[in-house]
JSON list of C-alpha atoms in Angstrom, two decimals:
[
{"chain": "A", "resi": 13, "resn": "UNK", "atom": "CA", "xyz": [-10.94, -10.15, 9.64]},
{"chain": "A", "resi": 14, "resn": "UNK", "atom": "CA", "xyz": [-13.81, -7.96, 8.11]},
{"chain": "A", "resi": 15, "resn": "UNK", "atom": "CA", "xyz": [-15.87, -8.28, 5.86]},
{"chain": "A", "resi": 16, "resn": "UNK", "atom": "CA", "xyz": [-17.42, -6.11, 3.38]},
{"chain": "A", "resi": 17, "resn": "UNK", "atom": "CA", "xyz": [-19.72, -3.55, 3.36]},
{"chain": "A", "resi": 18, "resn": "UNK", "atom": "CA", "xyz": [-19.72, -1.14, 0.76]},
{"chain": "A", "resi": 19, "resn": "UNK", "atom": "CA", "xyz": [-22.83, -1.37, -1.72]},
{"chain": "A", "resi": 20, "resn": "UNK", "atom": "CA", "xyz": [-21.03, -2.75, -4.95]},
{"chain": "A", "resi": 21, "resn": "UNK", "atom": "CA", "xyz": [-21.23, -6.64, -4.93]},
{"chain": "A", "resi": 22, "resn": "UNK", "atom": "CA", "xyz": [-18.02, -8.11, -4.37]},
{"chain": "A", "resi": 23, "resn": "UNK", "atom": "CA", "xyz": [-16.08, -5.49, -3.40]},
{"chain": "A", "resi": 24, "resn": "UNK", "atom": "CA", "xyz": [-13.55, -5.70, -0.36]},
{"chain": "A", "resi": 25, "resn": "UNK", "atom": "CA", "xyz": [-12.64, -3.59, 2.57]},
{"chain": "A", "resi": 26, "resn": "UNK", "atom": "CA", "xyz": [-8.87, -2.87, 3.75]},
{"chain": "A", "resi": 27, "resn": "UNK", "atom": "CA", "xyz": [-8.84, -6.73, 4.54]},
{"chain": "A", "resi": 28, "resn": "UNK", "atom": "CA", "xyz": [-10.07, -9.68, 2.77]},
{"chain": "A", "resi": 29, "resn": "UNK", "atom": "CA", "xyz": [-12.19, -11.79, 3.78]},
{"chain": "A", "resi": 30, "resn": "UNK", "atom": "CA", "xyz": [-10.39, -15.07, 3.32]},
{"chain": "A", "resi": 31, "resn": "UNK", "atom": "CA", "xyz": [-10.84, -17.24, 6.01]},
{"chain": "A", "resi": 32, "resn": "UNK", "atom": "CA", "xyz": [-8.20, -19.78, 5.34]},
{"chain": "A", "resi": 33, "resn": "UNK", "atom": "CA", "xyz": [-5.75, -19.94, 2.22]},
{"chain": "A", "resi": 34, "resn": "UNK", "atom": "CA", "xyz": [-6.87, -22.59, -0.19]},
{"chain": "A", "resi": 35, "resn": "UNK", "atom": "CA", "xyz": [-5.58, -25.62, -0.50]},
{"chain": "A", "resi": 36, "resn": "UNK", "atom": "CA", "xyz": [-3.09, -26.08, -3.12]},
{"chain": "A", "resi": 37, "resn": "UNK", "atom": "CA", "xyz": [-5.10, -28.13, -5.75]},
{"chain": "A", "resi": 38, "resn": "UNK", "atom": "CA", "xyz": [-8.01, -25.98, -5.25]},
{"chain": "A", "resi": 39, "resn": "UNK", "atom": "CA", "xyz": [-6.19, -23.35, -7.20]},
{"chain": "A", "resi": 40, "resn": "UNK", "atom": "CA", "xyz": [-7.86, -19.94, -8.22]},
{"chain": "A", "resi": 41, "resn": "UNK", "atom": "CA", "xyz": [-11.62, -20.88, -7.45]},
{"chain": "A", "resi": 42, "resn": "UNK", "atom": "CA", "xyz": [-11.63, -20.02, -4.19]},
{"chain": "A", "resi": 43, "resn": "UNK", "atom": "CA", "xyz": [-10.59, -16.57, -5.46]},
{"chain": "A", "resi": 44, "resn": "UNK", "atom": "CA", "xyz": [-12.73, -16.28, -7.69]},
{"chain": "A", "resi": 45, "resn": "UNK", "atom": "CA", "xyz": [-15.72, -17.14, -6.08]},
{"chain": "A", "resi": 46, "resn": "UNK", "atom": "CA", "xyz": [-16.08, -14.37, -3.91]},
{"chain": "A", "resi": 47, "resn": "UNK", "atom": "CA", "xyz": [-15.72, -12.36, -6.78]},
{"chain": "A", "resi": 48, "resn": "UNK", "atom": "CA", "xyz": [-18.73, -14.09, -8.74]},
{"chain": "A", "resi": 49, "resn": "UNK", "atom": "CA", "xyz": [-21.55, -11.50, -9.25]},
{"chain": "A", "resi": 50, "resn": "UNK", "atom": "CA", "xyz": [-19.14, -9.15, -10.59]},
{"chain": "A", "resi": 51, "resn": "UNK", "atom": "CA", "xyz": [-17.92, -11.42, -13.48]},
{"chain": "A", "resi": 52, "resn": "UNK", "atom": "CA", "xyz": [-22.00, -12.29, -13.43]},
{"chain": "A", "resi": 53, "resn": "UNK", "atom": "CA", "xyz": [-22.50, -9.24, -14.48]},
{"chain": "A", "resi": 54, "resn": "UNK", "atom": "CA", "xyz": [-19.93, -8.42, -16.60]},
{"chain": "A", "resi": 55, "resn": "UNK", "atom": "CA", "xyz": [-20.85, -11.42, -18.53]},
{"chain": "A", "resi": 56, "resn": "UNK", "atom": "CA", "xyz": [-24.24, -10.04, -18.98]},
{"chain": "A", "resi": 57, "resn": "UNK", "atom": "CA", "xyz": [-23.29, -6.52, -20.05]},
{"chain": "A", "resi": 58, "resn": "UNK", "atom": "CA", "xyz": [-20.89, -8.02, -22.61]},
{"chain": "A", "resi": 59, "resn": "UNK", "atom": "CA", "xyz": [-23.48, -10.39, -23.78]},
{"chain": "A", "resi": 60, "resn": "UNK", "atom": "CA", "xyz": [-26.41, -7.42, -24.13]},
{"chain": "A", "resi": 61, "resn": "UNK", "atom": "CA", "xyz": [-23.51, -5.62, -25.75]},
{"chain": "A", "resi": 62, "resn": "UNK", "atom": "CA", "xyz": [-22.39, -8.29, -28.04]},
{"chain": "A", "resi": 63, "resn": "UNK", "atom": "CA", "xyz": [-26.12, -8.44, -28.84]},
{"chain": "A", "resi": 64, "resn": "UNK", "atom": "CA", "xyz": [-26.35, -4.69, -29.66]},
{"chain": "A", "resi": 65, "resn": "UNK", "atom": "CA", "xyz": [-23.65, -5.03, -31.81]},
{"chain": "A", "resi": 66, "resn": "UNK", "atom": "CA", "xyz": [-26.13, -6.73, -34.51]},
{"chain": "A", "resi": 67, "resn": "UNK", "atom": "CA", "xyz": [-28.95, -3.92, -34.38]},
{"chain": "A", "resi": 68, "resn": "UNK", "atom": "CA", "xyz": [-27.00, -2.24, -37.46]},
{"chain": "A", "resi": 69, "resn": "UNK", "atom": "CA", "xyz": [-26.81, -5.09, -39.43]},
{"chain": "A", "resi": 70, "resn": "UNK", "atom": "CA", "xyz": [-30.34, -5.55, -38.95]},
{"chain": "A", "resi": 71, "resn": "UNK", "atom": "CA", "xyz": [-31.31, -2.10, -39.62]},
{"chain": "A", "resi": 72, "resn": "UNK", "atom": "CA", "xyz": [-29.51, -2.11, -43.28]},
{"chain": "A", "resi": 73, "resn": "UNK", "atom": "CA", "xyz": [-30.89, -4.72, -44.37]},
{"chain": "A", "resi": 74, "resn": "UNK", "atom": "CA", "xyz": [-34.23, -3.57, -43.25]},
{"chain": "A", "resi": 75, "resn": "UNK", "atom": "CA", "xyz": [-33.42, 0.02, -45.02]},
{"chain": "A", "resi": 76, "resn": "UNK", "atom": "CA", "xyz": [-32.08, -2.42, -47.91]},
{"chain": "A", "resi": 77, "resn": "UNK", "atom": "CA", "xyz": [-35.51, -3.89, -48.47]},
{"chain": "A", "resi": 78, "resn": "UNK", "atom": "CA", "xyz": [-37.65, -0.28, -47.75]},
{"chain": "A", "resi": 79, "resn": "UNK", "atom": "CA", "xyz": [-35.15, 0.98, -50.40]},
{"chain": "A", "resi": 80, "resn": "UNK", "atom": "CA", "xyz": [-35.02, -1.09, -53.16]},
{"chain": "A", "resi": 81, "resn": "UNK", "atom": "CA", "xyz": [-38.62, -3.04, -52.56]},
{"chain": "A", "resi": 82, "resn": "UNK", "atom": "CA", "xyz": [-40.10, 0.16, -53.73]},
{"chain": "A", "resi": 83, "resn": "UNK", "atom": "CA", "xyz": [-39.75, 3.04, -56.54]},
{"chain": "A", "resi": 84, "resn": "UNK", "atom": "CA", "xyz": [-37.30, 5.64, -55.22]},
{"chain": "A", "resi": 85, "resn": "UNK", "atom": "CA", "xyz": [-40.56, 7.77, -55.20]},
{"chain": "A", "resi": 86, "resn": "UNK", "atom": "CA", "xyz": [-42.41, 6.10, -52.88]},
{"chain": "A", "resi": 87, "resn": "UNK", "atom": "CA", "xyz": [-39.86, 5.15, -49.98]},
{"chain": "A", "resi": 88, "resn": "UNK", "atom": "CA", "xyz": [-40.49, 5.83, -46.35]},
{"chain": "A", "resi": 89, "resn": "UNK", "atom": "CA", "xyz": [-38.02, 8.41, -45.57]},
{"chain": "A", "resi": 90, "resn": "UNK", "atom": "CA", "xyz": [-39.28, 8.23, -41.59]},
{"chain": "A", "resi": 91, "resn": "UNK", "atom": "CA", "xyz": [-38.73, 4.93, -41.13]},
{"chain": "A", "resi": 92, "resn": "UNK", "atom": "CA", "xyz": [-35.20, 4.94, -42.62]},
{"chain": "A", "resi": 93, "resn": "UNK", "atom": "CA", "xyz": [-34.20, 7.33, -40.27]},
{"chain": "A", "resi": 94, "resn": "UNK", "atom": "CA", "xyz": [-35.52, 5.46, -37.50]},
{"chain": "A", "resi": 95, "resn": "UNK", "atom": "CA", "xyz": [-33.80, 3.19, -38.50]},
{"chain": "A", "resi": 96, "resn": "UNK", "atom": "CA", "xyz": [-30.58, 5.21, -38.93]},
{"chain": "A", "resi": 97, "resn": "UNK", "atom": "CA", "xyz": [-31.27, 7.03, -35.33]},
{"chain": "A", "resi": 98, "resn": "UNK", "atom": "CA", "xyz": [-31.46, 2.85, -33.90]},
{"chain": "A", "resi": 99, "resn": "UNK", "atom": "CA", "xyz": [-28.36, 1.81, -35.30]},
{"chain": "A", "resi": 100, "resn": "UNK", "atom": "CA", "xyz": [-26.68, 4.90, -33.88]},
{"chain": "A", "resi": 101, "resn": "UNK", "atom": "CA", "xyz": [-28.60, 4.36, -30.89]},
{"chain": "A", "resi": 102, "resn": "UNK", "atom": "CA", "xyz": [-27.44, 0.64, -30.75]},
{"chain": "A", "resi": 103, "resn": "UNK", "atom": "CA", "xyz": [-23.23, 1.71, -31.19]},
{"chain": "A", "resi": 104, "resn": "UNK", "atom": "CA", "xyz": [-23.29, 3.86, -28.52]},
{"chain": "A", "resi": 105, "resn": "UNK", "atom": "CA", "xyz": [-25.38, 1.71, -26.32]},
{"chain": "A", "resi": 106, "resn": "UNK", "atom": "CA", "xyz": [-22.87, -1.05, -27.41]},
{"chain": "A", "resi": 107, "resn": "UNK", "atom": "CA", "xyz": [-19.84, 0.84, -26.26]},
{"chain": "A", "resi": 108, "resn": "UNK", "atom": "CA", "xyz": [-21.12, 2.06, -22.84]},
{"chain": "A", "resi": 109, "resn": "UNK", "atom": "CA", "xyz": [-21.77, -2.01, -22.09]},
{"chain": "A", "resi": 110, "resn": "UNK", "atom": "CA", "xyz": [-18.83, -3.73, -23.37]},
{"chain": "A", "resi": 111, "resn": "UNK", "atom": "CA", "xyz": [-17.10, -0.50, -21.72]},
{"chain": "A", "resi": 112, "resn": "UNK", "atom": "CA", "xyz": [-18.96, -1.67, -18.57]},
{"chain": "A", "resi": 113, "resn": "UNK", "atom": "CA", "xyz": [-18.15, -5.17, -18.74]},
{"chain": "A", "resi": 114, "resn": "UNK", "atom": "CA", "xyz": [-14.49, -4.64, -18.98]},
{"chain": "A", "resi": 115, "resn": "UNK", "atom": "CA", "xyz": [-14.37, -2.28, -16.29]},
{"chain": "A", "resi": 116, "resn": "UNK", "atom": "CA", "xyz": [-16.43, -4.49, -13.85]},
{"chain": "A", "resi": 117, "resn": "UNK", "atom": "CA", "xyz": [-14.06, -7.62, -15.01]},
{"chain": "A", "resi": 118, "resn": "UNK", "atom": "CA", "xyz": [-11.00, -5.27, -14.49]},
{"chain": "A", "resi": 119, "resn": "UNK", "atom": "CA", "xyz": [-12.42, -4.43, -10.62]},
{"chain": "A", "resi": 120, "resn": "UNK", "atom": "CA", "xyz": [-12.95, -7.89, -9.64]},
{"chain": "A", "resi": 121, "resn": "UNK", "atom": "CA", "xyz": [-9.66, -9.01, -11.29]},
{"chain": "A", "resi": 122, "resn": "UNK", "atom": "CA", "xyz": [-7.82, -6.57, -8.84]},
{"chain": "A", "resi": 123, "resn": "UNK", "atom": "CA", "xyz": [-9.38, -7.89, -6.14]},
{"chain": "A", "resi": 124, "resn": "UNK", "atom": "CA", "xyz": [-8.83, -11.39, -6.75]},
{"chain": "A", "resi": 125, "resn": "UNK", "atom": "CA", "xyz": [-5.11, -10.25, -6.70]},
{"chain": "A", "resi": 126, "resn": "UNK", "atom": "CA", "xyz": [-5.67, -8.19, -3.74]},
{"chain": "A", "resi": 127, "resn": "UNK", "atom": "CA", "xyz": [-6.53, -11.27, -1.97]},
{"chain": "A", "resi": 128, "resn": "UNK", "atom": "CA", "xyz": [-4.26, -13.33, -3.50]},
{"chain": "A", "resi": 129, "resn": "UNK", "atom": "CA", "xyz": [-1.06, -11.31, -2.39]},
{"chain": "A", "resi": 130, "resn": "UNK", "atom": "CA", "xyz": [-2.75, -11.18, 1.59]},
{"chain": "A", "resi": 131, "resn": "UNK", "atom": "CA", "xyz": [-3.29, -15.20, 1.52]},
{"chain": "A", "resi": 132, "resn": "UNK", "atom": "CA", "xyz": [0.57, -15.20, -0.01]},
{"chain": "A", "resi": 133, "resn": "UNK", "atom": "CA", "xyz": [1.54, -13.01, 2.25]},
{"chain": "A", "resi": 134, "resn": "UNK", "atom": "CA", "xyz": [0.34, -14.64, 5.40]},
{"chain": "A", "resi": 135, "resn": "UNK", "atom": "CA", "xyz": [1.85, -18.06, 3.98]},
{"chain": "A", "resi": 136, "resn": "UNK", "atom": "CA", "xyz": [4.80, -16.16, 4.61]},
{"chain": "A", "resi": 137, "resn": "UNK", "atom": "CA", "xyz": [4.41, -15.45, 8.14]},
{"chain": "A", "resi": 138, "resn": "UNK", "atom": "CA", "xyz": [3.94, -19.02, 8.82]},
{"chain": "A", "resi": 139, "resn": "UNK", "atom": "CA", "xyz": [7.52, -20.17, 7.56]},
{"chain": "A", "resi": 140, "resn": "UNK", "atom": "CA", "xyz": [10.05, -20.82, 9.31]},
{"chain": "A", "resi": 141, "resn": "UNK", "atom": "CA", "xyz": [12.96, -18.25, 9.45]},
{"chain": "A", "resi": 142, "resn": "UNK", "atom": "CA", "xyz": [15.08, -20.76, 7.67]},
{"chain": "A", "resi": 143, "resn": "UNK", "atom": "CA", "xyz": [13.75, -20.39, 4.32]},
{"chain": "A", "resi": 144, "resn": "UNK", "atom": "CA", "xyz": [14.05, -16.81, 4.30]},
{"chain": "A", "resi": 145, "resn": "UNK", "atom": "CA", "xyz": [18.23, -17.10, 4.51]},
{"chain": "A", "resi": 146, "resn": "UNK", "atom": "CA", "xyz": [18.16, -19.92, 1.83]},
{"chain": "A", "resi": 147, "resn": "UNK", "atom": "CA", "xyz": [15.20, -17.97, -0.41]},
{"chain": "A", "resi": 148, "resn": "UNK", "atom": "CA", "xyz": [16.90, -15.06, -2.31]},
{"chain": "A", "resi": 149, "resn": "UNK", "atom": "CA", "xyz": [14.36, -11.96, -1.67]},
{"chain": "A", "resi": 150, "resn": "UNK", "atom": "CA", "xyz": [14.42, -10.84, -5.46]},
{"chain": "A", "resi": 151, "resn": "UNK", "atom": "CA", "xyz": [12.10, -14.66, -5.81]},
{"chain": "A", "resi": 152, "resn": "UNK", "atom": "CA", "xyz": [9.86, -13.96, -3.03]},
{"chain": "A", "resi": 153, "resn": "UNK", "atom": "CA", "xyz": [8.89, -10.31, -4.77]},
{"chain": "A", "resi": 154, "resn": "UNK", "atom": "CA", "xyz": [8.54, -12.00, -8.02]},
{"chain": "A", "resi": 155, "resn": "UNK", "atom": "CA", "xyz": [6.18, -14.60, -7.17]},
{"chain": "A", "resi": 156, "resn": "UNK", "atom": "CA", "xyz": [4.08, -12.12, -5.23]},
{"chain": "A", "resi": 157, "resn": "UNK", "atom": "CA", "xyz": [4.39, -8.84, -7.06]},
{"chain": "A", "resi": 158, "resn": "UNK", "atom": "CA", "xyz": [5.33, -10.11, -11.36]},
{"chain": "A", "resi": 159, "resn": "UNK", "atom": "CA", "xyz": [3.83, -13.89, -11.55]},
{"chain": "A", "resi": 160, "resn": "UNK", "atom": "CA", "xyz": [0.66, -12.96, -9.31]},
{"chain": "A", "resi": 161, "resn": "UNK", "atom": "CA", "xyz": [0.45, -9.79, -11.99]},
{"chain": "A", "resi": 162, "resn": "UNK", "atom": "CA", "xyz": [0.20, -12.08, -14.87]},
{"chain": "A", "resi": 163, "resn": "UNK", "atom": "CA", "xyz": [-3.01, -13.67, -13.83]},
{"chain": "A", "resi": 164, "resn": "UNK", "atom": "CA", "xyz": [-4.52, -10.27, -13.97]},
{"chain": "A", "resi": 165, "resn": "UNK", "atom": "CA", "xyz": [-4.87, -10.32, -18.26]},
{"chain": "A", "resi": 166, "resn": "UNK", "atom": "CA", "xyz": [-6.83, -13.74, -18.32]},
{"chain": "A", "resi": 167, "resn": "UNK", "atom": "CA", "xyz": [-8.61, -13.00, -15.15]},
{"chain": "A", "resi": 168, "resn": "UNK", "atom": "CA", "xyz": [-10.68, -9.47, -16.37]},
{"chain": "A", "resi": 169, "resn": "UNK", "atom": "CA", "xyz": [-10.76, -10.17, -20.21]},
{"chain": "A", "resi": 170, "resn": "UNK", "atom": "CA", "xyz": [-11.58, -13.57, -20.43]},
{"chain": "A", "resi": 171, "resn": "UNK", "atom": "CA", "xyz": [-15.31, -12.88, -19.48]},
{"chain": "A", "resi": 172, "resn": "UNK", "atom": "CA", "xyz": [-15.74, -10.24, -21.87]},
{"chain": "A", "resi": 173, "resn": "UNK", "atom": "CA", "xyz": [-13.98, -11.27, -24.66]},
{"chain": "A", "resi": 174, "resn": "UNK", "atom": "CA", "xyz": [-15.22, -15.06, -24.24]},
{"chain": "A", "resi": 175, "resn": "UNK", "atom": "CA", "xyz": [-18.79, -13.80, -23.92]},
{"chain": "A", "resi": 176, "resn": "UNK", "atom": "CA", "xyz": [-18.54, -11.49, -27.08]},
{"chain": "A", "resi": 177, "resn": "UNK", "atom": "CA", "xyz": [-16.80, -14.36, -29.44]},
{"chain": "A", "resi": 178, "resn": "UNK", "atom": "CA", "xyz": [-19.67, -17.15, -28.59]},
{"chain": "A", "resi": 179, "resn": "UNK", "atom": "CA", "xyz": [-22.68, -15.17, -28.61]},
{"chain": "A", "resi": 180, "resn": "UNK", "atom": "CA", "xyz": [-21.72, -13.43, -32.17]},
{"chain": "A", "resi": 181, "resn": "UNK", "atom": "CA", "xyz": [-21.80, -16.44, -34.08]},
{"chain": "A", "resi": 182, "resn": "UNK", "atom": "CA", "xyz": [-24.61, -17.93, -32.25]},
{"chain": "A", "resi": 183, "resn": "UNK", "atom": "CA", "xyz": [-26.76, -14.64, -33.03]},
{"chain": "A", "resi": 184, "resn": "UNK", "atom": "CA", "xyz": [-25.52, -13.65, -36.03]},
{"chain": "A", "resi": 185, "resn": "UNK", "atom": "CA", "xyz": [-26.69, -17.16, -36.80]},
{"chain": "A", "resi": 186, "resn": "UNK", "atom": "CA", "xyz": [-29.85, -17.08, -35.45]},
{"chain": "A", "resi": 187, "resn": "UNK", "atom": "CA", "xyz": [-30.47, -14.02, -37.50]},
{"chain": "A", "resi": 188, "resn": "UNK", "atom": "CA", "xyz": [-29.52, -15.12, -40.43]},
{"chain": "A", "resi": 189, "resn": "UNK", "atom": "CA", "xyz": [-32.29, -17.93, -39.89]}
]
């Protein structure tokens, strides 16, 4: 077995570095784990993100009160652009993290399948020749290639997506107050 060595965080070589396959109760955590900083900082990207998402709602109601707090005559035209130029700012920022965050979930979702088709694979190797005449091939290539491929949806958008619908309220929230 090797182990990694390439300079992203998480990231695997042509061979996992699963020591042992997990016990059966143990379930996907032992997966996952090795995959941790990456959905670390997914989380975080999708949470400065989520956070970035507010900036414009700020910054209208900011240009609401420069607006109609004064005579039309008398507004700060400089500081409603900024403020125009920061909510623009803030979108595109926005995108480029919550793009980021997906991605990042995305890469260490693969690999959790990676190793998750090598540890069923060499479960495999260590059964007896028996099962394979009584096991219909068309099962053993579902159960590693479709049901294994399922995971893959909850796995790299459940970070994100769980990140970005608790920390909206909660801000949104705290902004309000």
């Amino acid at each position: 077995m090797t182990t990694s060595t390439s300079s992203l965080p998480g990231r695997r070589d042509d061979a996992p570095a699963i020591a042992a396959l997990p016990e059966r109760r143990q379930g996907l955590l032992p997966f996952v784990a090795r995959r941790r900083p990456l959905l670390l900082l997914s989380g975080l990207l999708a949470t400065i993100g989520t956070l970035l998402g507010l900036v414009p709602l700020y910054a209208i109601y900011r240009i609401a009160l420069l607006i109609f707090g004064q005579e039309a005559a008398t507004v700060d035209t400089a500081s409603v652009l900024w403020l125009a130029v920061a909510c623009v700012g803030a979108a595109l920022a926005r995108g480029v993290l919550l793009m980021g965050a997906t991605s990042l979930s995305h890469a260490a979702a693969y690999d959790i399948l990676y190793d998750m088709r090598i540890a069923l694979a060499r479960q495999l190797a260590r059964l007896p020749l028996g099962f394979f005449s009584s096991t219909n091939t068309g099962t053993i290539k579902k159960v590693i290639h479709e049901d294994v491929e399922q995971m893959e949806e909850g796995i790299a958008h459940l970070i994100p997506d769980t990140v970005s619908g608790v920390v909206t309220p909660l801000a949104t929230l705290a902004l309000l107050l």
